[in-house]
Coordinates of C-alpha atoms in Angstrom, one line a residue:
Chain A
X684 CA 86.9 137.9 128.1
X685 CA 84.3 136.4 130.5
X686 CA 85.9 134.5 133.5
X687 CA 83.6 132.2 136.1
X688 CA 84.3 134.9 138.4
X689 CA 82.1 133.7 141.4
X690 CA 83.7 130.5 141.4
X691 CA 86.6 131.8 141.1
X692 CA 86.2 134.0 144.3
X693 CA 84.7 130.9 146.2
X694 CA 87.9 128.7 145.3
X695 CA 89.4 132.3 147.4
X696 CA 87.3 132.1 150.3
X697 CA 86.4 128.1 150.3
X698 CA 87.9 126.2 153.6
X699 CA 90.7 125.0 151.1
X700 CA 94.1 125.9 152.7
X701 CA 96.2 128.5 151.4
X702 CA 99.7 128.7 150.6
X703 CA 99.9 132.1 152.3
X704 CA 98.1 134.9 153.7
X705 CA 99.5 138.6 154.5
X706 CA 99.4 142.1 154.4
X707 CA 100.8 143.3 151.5
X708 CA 100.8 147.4 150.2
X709 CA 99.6 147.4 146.5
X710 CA 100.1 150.3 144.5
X711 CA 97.1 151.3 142.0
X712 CA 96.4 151.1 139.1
X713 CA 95.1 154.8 139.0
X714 CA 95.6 155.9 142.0
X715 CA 99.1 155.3 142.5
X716 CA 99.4 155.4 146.0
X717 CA 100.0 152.0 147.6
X718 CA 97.2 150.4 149.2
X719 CA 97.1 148.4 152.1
X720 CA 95.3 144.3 151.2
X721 CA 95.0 141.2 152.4
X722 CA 96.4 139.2 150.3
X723 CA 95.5 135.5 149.8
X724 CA 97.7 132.7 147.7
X725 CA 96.3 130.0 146.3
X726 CA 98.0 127.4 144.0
X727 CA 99.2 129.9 140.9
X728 CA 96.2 133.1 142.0
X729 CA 96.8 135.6 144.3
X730 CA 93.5 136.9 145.2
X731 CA 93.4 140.4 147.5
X732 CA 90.8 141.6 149.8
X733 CA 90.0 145.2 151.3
X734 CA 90.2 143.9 154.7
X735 CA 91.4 140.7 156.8
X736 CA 87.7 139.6 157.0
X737 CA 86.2 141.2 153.7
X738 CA 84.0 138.1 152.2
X739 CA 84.9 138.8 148.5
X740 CA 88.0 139.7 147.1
X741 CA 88.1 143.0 145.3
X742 CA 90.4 140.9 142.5
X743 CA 93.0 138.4 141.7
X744 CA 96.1 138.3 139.8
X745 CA 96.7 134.9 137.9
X746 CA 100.6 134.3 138.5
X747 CA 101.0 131.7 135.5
X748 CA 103.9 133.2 133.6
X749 CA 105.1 135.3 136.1
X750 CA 108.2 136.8 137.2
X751 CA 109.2 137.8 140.6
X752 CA 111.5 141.1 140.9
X753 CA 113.2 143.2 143.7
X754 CA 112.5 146.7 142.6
X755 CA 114.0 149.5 143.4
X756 CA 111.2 152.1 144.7
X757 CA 111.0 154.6 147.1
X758 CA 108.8 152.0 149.1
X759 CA 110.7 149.7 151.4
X760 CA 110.4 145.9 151.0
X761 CA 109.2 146.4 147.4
X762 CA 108.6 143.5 144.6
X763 CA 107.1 143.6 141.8
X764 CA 104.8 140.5 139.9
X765 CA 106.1 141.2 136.2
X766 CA 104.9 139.2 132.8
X767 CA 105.9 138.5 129.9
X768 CA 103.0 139.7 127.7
X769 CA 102.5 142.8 125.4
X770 CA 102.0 145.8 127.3
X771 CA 101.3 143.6 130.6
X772 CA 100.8 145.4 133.9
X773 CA 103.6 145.3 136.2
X774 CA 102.0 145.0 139.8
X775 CA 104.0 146.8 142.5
X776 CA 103.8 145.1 145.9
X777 CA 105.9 146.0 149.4
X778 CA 105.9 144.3 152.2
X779 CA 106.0 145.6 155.9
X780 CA 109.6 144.1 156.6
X781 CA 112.5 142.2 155.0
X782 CA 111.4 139.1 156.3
X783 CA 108.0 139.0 155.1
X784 CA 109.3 140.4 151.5
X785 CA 111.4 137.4 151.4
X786 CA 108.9 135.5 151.8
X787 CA 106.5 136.5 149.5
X788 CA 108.7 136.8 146.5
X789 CA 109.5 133.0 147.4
X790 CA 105.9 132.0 148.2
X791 CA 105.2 134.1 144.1
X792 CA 107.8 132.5 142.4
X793 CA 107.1 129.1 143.1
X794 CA 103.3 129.5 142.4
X795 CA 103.1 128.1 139.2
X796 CA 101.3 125.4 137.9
X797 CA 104.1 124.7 135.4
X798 CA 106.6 124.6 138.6
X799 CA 103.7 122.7 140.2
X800 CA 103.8 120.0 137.4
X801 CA 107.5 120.0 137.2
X802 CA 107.8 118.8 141.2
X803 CA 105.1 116.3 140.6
X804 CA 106.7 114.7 137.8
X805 CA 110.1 114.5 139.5
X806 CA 108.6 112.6 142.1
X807 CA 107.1 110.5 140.4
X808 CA 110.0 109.9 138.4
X809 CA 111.9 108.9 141.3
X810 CA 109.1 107.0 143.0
X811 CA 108.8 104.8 140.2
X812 CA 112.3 104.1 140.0
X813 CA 112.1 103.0 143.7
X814 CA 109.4 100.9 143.0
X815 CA 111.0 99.1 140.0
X816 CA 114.2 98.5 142.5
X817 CA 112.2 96.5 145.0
X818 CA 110.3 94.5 142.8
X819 CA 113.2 93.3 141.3
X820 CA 115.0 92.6 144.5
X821 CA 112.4 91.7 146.7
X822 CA 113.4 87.9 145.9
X823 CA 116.9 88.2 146.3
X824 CA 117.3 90.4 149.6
X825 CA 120.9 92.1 150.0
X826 CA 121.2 93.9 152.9
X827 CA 123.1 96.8 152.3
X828 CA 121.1 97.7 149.3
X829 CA 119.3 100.9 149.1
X830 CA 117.4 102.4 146.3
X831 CA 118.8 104.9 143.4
X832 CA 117.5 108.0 145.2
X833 CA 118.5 107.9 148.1
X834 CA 122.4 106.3 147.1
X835 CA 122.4 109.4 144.5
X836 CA 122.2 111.9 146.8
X837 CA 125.8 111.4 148.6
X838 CA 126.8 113.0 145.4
X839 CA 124.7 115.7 145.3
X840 CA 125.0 118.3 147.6
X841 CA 122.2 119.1 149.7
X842 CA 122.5 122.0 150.9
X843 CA 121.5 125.7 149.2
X844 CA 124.6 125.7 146.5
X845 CA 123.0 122.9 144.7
X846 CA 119.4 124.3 144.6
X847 CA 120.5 128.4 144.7
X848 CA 118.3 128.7 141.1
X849 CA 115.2 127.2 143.4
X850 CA 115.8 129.8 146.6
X851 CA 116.1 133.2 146.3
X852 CA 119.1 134.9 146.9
X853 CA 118.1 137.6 149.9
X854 CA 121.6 139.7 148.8
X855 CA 121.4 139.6 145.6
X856 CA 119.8 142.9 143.9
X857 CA 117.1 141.4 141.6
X858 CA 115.4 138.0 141.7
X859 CA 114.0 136.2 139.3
X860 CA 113.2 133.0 139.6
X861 CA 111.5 131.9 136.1
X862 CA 110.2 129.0 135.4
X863 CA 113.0 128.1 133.1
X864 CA 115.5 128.4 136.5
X865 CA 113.3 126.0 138.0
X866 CA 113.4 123.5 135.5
X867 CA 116.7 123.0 134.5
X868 CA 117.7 123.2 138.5
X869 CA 115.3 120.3 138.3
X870 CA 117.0 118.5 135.2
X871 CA 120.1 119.1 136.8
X872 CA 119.7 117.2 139.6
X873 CA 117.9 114.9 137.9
X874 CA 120.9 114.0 135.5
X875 CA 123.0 114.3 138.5
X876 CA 121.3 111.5 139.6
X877 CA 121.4 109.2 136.4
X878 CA 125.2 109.7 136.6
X879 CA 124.8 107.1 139.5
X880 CA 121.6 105.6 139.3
X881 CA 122.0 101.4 139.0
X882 CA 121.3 99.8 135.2
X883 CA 117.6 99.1 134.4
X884 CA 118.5 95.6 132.9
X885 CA 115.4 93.9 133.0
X886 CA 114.8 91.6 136.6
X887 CA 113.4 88.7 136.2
X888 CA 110.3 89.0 138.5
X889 CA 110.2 85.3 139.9
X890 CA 106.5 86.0 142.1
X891 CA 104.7 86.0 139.4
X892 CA 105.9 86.0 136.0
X893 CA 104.1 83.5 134.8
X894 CA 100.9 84.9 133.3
X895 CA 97.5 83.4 134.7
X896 CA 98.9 81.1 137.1
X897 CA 97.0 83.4 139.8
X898 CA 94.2 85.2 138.5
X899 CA 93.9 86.9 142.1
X900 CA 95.7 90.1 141.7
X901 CA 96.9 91.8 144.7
X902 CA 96.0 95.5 144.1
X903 CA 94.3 97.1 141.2
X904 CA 96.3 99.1 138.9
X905 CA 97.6 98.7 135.2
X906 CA 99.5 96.2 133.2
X907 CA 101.9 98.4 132.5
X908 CA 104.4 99.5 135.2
X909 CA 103.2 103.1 134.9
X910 CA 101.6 104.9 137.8
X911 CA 97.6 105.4 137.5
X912 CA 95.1 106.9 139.0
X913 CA 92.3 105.5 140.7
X914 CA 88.5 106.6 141.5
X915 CA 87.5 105.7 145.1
X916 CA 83.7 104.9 145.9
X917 CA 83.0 108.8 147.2
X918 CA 84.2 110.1 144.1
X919 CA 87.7 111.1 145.0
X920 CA 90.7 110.8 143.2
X921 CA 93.2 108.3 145.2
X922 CA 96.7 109.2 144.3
X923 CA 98.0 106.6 141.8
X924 CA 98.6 103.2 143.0
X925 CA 101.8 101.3 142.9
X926 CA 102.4 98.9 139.6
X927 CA 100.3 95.7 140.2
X928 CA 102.3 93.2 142.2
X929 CA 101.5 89.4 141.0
X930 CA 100.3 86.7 143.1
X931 CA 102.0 84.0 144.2
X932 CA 102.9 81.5 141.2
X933 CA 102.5 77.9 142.9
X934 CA 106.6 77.4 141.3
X935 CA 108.2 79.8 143.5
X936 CA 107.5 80.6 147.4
X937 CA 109.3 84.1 147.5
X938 CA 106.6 86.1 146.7
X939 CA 106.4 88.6 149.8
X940 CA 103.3 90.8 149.7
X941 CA 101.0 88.3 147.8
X942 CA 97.3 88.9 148.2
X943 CA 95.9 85.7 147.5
X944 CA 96.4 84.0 150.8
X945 CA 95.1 80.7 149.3
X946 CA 97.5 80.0 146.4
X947 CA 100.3 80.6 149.1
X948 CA 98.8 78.2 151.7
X949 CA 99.0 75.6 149.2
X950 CA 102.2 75.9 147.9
X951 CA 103.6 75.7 151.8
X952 CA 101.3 72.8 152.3
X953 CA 102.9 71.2 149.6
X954 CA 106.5 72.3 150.6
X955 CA 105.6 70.6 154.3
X956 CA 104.4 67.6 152.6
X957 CA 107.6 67.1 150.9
X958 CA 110.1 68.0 153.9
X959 CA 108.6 65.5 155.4
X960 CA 108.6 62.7 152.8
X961 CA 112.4 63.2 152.7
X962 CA 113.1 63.2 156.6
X963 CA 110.8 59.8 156.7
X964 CA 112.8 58.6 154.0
X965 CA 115.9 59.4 156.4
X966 CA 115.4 58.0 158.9
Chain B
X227 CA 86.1 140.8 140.8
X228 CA 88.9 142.7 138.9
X229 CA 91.5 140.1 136.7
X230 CA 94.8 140.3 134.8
X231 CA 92.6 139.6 131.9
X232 CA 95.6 140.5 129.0
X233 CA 98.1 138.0 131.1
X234 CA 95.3 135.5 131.2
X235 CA 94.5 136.1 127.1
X236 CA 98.2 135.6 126.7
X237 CA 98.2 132.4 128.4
X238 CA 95.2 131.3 126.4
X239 CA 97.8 131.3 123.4
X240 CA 100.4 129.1 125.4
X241 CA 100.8 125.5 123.9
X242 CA 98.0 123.4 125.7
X243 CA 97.8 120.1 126.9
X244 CA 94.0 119.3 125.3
X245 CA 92.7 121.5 122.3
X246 CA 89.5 120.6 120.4
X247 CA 86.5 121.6 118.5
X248 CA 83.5 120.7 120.8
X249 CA 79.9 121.5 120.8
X250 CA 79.6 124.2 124.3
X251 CA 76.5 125.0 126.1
X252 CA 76.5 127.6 128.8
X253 CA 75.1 126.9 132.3
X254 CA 72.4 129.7 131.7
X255 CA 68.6 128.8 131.0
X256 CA 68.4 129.4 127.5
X257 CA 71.8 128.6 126.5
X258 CA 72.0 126.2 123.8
X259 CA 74.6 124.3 122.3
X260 CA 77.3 126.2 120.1
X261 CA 80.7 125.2 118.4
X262 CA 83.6 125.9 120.2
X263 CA 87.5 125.6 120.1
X264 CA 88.0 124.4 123.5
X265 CA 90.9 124.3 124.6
X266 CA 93.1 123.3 128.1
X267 CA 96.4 125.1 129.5
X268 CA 97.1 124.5 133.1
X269 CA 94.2 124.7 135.2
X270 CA 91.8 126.8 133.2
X271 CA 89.9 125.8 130.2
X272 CA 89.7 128.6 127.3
X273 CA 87.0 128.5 124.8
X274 CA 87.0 130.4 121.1
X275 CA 84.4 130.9 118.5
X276 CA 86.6 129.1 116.0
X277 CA 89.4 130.7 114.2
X278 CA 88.6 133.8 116.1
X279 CA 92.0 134.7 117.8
X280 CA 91.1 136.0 121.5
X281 CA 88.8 133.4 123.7
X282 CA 85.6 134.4 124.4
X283 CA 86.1 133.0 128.0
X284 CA 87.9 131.0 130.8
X285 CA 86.9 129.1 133.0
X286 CA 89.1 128.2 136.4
X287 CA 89.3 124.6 136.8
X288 CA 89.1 124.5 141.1
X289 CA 86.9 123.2 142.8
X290 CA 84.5 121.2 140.3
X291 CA 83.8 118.3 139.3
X292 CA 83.2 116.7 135.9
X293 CA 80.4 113.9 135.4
X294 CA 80.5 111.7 132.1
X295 CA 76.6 112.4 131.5
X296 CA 76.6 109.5 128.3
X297 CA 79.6 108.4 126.0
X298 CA 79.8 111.8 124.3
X299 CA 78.9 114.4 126.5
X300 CA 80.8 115.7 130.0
X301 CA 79.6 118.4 132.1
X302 CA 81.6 120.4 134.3
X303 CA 80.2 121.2 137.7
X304 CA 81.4 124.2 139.8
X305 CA 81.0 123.3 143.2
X306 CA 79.5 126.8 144.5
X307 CA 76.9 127.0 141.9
X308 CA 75.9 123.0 141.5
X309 CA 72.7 123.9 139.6
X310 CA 75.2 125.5 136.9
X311 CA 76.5 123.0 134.6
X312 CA 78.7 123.8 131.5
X313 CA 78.1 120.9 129.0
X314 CA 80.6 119.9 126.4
X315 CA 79.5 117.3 123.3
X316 CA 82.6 115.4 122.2
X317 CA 82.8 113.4 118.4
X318 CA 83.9 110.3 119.8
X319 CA 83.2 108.3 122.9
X320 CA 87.3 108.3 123.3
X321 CA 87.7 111.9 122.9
X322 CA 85.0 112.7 125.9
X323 CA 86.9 110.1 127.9
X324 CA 90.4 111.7 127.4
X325 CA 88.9 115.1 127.9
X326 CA 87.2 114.2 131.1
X327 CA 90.5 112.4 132.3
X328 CA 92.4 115.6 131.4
X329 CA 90.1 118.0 133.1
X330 CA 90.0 116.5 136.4
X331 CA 94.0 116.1 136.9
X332 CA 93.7 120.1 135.4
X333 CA 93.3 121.3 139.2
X334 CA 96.3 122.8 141.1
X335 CA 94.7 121.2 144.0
X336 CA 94.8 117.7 142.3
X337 CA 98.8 118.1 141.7
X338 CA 99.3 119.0 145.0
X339 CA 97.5 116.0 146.6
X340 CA 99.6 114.0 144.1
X341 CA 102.8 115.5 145.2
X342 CA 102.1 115.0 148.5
X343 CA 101.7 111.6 148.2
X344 CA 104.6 110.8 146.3
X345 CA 106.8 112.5 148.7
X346 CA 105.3 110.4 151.8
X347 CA 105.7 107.5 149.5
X348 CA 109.4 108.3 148.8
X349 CA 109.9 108.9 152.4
X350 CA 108.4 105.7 153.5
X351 CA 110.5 103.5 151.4
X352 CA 113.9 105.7 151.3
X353 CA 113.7 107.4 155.1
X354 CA 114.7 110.4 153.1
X355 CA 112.2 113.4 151.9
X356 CA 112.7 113.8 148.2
X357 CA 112.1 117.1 148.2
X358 CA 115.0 118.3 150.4
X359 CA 118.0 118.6 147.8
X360 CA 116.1 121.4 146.3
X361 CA 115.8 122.8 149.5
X362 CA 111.6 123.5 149.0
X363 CA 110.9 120.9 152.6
X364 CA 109.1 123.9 154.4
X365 CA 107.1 125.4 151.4
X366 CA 103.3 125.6 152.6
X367 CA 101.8 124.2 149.3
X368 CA 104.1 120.6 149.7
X369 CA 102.9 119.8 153.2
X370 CA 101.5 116.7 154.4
X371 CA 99.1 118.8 156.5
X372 CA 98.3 120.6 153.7
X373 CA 97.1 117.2 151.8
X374 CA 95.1 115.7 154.8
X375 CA 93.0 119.2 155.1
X376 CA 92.0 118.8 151.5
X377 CA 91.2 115.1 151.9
X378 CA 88.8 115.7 154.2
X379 CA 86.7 118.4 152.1
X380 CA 87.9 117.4 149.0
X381 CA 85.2 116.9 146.3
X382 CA 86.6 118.2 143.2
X383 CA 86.5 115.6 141.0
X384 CA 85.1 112.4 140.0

């Protein structure tokens, strides 16, 4: 099967930072001696290089799939990268002390895309939930109130018993942290969190509710409340934008964070005009 | 460059986000369009001769870019080798616009800047670092650091 391998080894060698870098003893394929490489981690591919400053990396080892293993070898500090396919290789690695061994098979086992995906997801989860929090009490401020993720977490415990699936154990004999451990740590502690999250009745969003009243929009982004992605002018990918906030409505002053400066000017001007009409009528 | 090319064959059989018949040309002078199953599982994109079972090839979805080059074609652009384009001919003007959106949030790099904004987001409005109850803070791949080196140099997709 053909493979874009010199773009492959320049996303190895490109300025782009890596997740981690080391000397690692491989054993061969062939030859099975272990071999001194440096070894390079990037996202879910482990590339590995003759030397420290060799420019090309003799090969790579895409980690999608992969399981991460103590193994019991007549090397110290050894691992081993282990897949589930028919008649896959099982690559032998040791480190040069416990510490860095550690490491690695922590650095390997969370190198997934699919682990990758599940983090961003979470987050975003959560994020959005924040954001739908404010919006709905941004015109009725309580002090006191915080939102859902943060007032979840007193329940969950924070320390490495809740997230032991995520870590690896440095006792225990064989780790493997699949990406089926992952997720369902993940889940967990998501439905942890629903336990105590606050009810998603609809808010009535009183800056802005009323459709058209402000055609000047505050940021871009979708009608929907869902998180998208934006194009910048040089090309790039901004992360997703908050759900569009609505302008002032001329009805309702507490509309914090409006972006048409105009609407809201009026409306106070109007507001001023009427406190004083009533005080002049007092007096 | 030696590969785990049966682990990445098995993958290629994984369930994908994005799988379609497309018309394929190579980047090479010479190549000319062919029918493919095309088809997108994490960050690489697999193409088959279709109904043939192993893909003929992969293609690692890092550091390129993909231009929209009219309503039914996209090209993907590696950015070592600009002059090389691989150029994919969609049936509809919606399918080339989901396939281009697809391929360029593919990236392991893209993720990553996404992640790291949400967690600075999260911190900013909570005072708390979301990713701390799973006890992953100090992984390298979730830093902030990590995300503003990449900014800087970051041209990977449209």
């Amino acid at each position: 099967m053909k493979l874009n391998e010199r773009s492959v080894a320049h996303y190895a060698t490109c300025d782009s930072p890596p997740d981690k870098t080391g000397f690692l003893f491989k054993k061969g394929e062939r030859n099975t001696a272990y071999h001194r490489r440096w070894f390079v981690l990037k996202g879910n591919m482990l590339f590995y290089f003759e030397e420290r400053d060799s420019r090309e990396p003799i090969g790579v080892i895409v980690l999608e799939g992969c399981t991460v293993e103590l193994c019991e070898s007549a090397e110290e500090f050894a691992f081993a990268v282990k897949f589930d396919c028919a008649k896959a290789r099982i690559y032998k690695m040791a480190a040069e002390n416990q510490a860095a061994m550690e490491s690695w098979v922590k650095a390997l086992s969370r190198a997934s895309f699919d682990y990758m995906r599940l983090v961003v997801k979470e987050l975003e989860r959560q994020l959005e939930d924040i954001q739908e929090t404010q919006v709905g009490v941004s015109c009725k401020p309580k002090s006191g109130r915080r939102p859902p993720a943060a007032r979840s977490r007193s329940g969950a415990s924070s320390s490495s018993s809740s997230s032991s699936s995520l870590s690896s154990a440095s006792s225990a004999p064989a780790v493997s942290s699949t990406f089926s451990g992952q997720k369902n740590a993940l889940e967990e502690a998501h439905s942890r969190e629903n336990g105590v999250m606050w009810s998603k009745a609809p808010v009535p969003i009183s800056n802005g509710s009323i459709e058209g009243a402000s055609s000047c929009a505050s940021w871009d982004g979708s009608e929907d409340s869902g998180i998208n992605m934006s194009i910048g002018p040089d090309g790039v990918r901004a992360p997703p934008v908050p759900p569009r906030r609505r302008g002032a409505s001329l009805e309702n002053p507490f509309s914090p964070g409006t972006g048409c400066f105009s609407k809201l000017h009026d409306w106070y001007g109007r507001e001023v005009q009427e406190i004083r009409a009533q005080w002049l009528e007092s007096q | 460059m030696r590969f785990n090319e049966k682990e990445l064959i098995s993958l290629s059989r994984q369930p994908s986000e994005m799988a379609s018949e497309l018309t394929m040309r190579g980047p090479k002078k010479g190549d000319v369009f062919k029918k493919r199953l095309v088809k997108l599982v994490v960050n690489f994109l697999f193409y088959f001769r279709t109904d043939e079972e192993e893909p003929i090839g992969a293609l690692l979805l890092e550091q390129c870019r993909v231009e929209r080059e009219d309503s039914l074609t996209f090209t993907i652009i590696f950015l070592d080798e600009a002059e090389r384009k691989y150029q994919f001919e969609c049936d509809t003007e919606e399918q080339c616009g989901e396939w281009t959106d697809s391929i360029i949030k593919a990236s392991y790099e893209f993720m990553r800047k996404n992640l790291i904004f949400y967690r600075t987001e999260i911190h900013k409005l909570t005072g708390k670092d979301p990713l701390e109850q799973y006890g992953i803070s100090d992984e390298t791949r979730f830093q902030v650091s990590n995300g503003l080196q990449l900014k800087a140099r970051e041209t990977s997709s449209l």
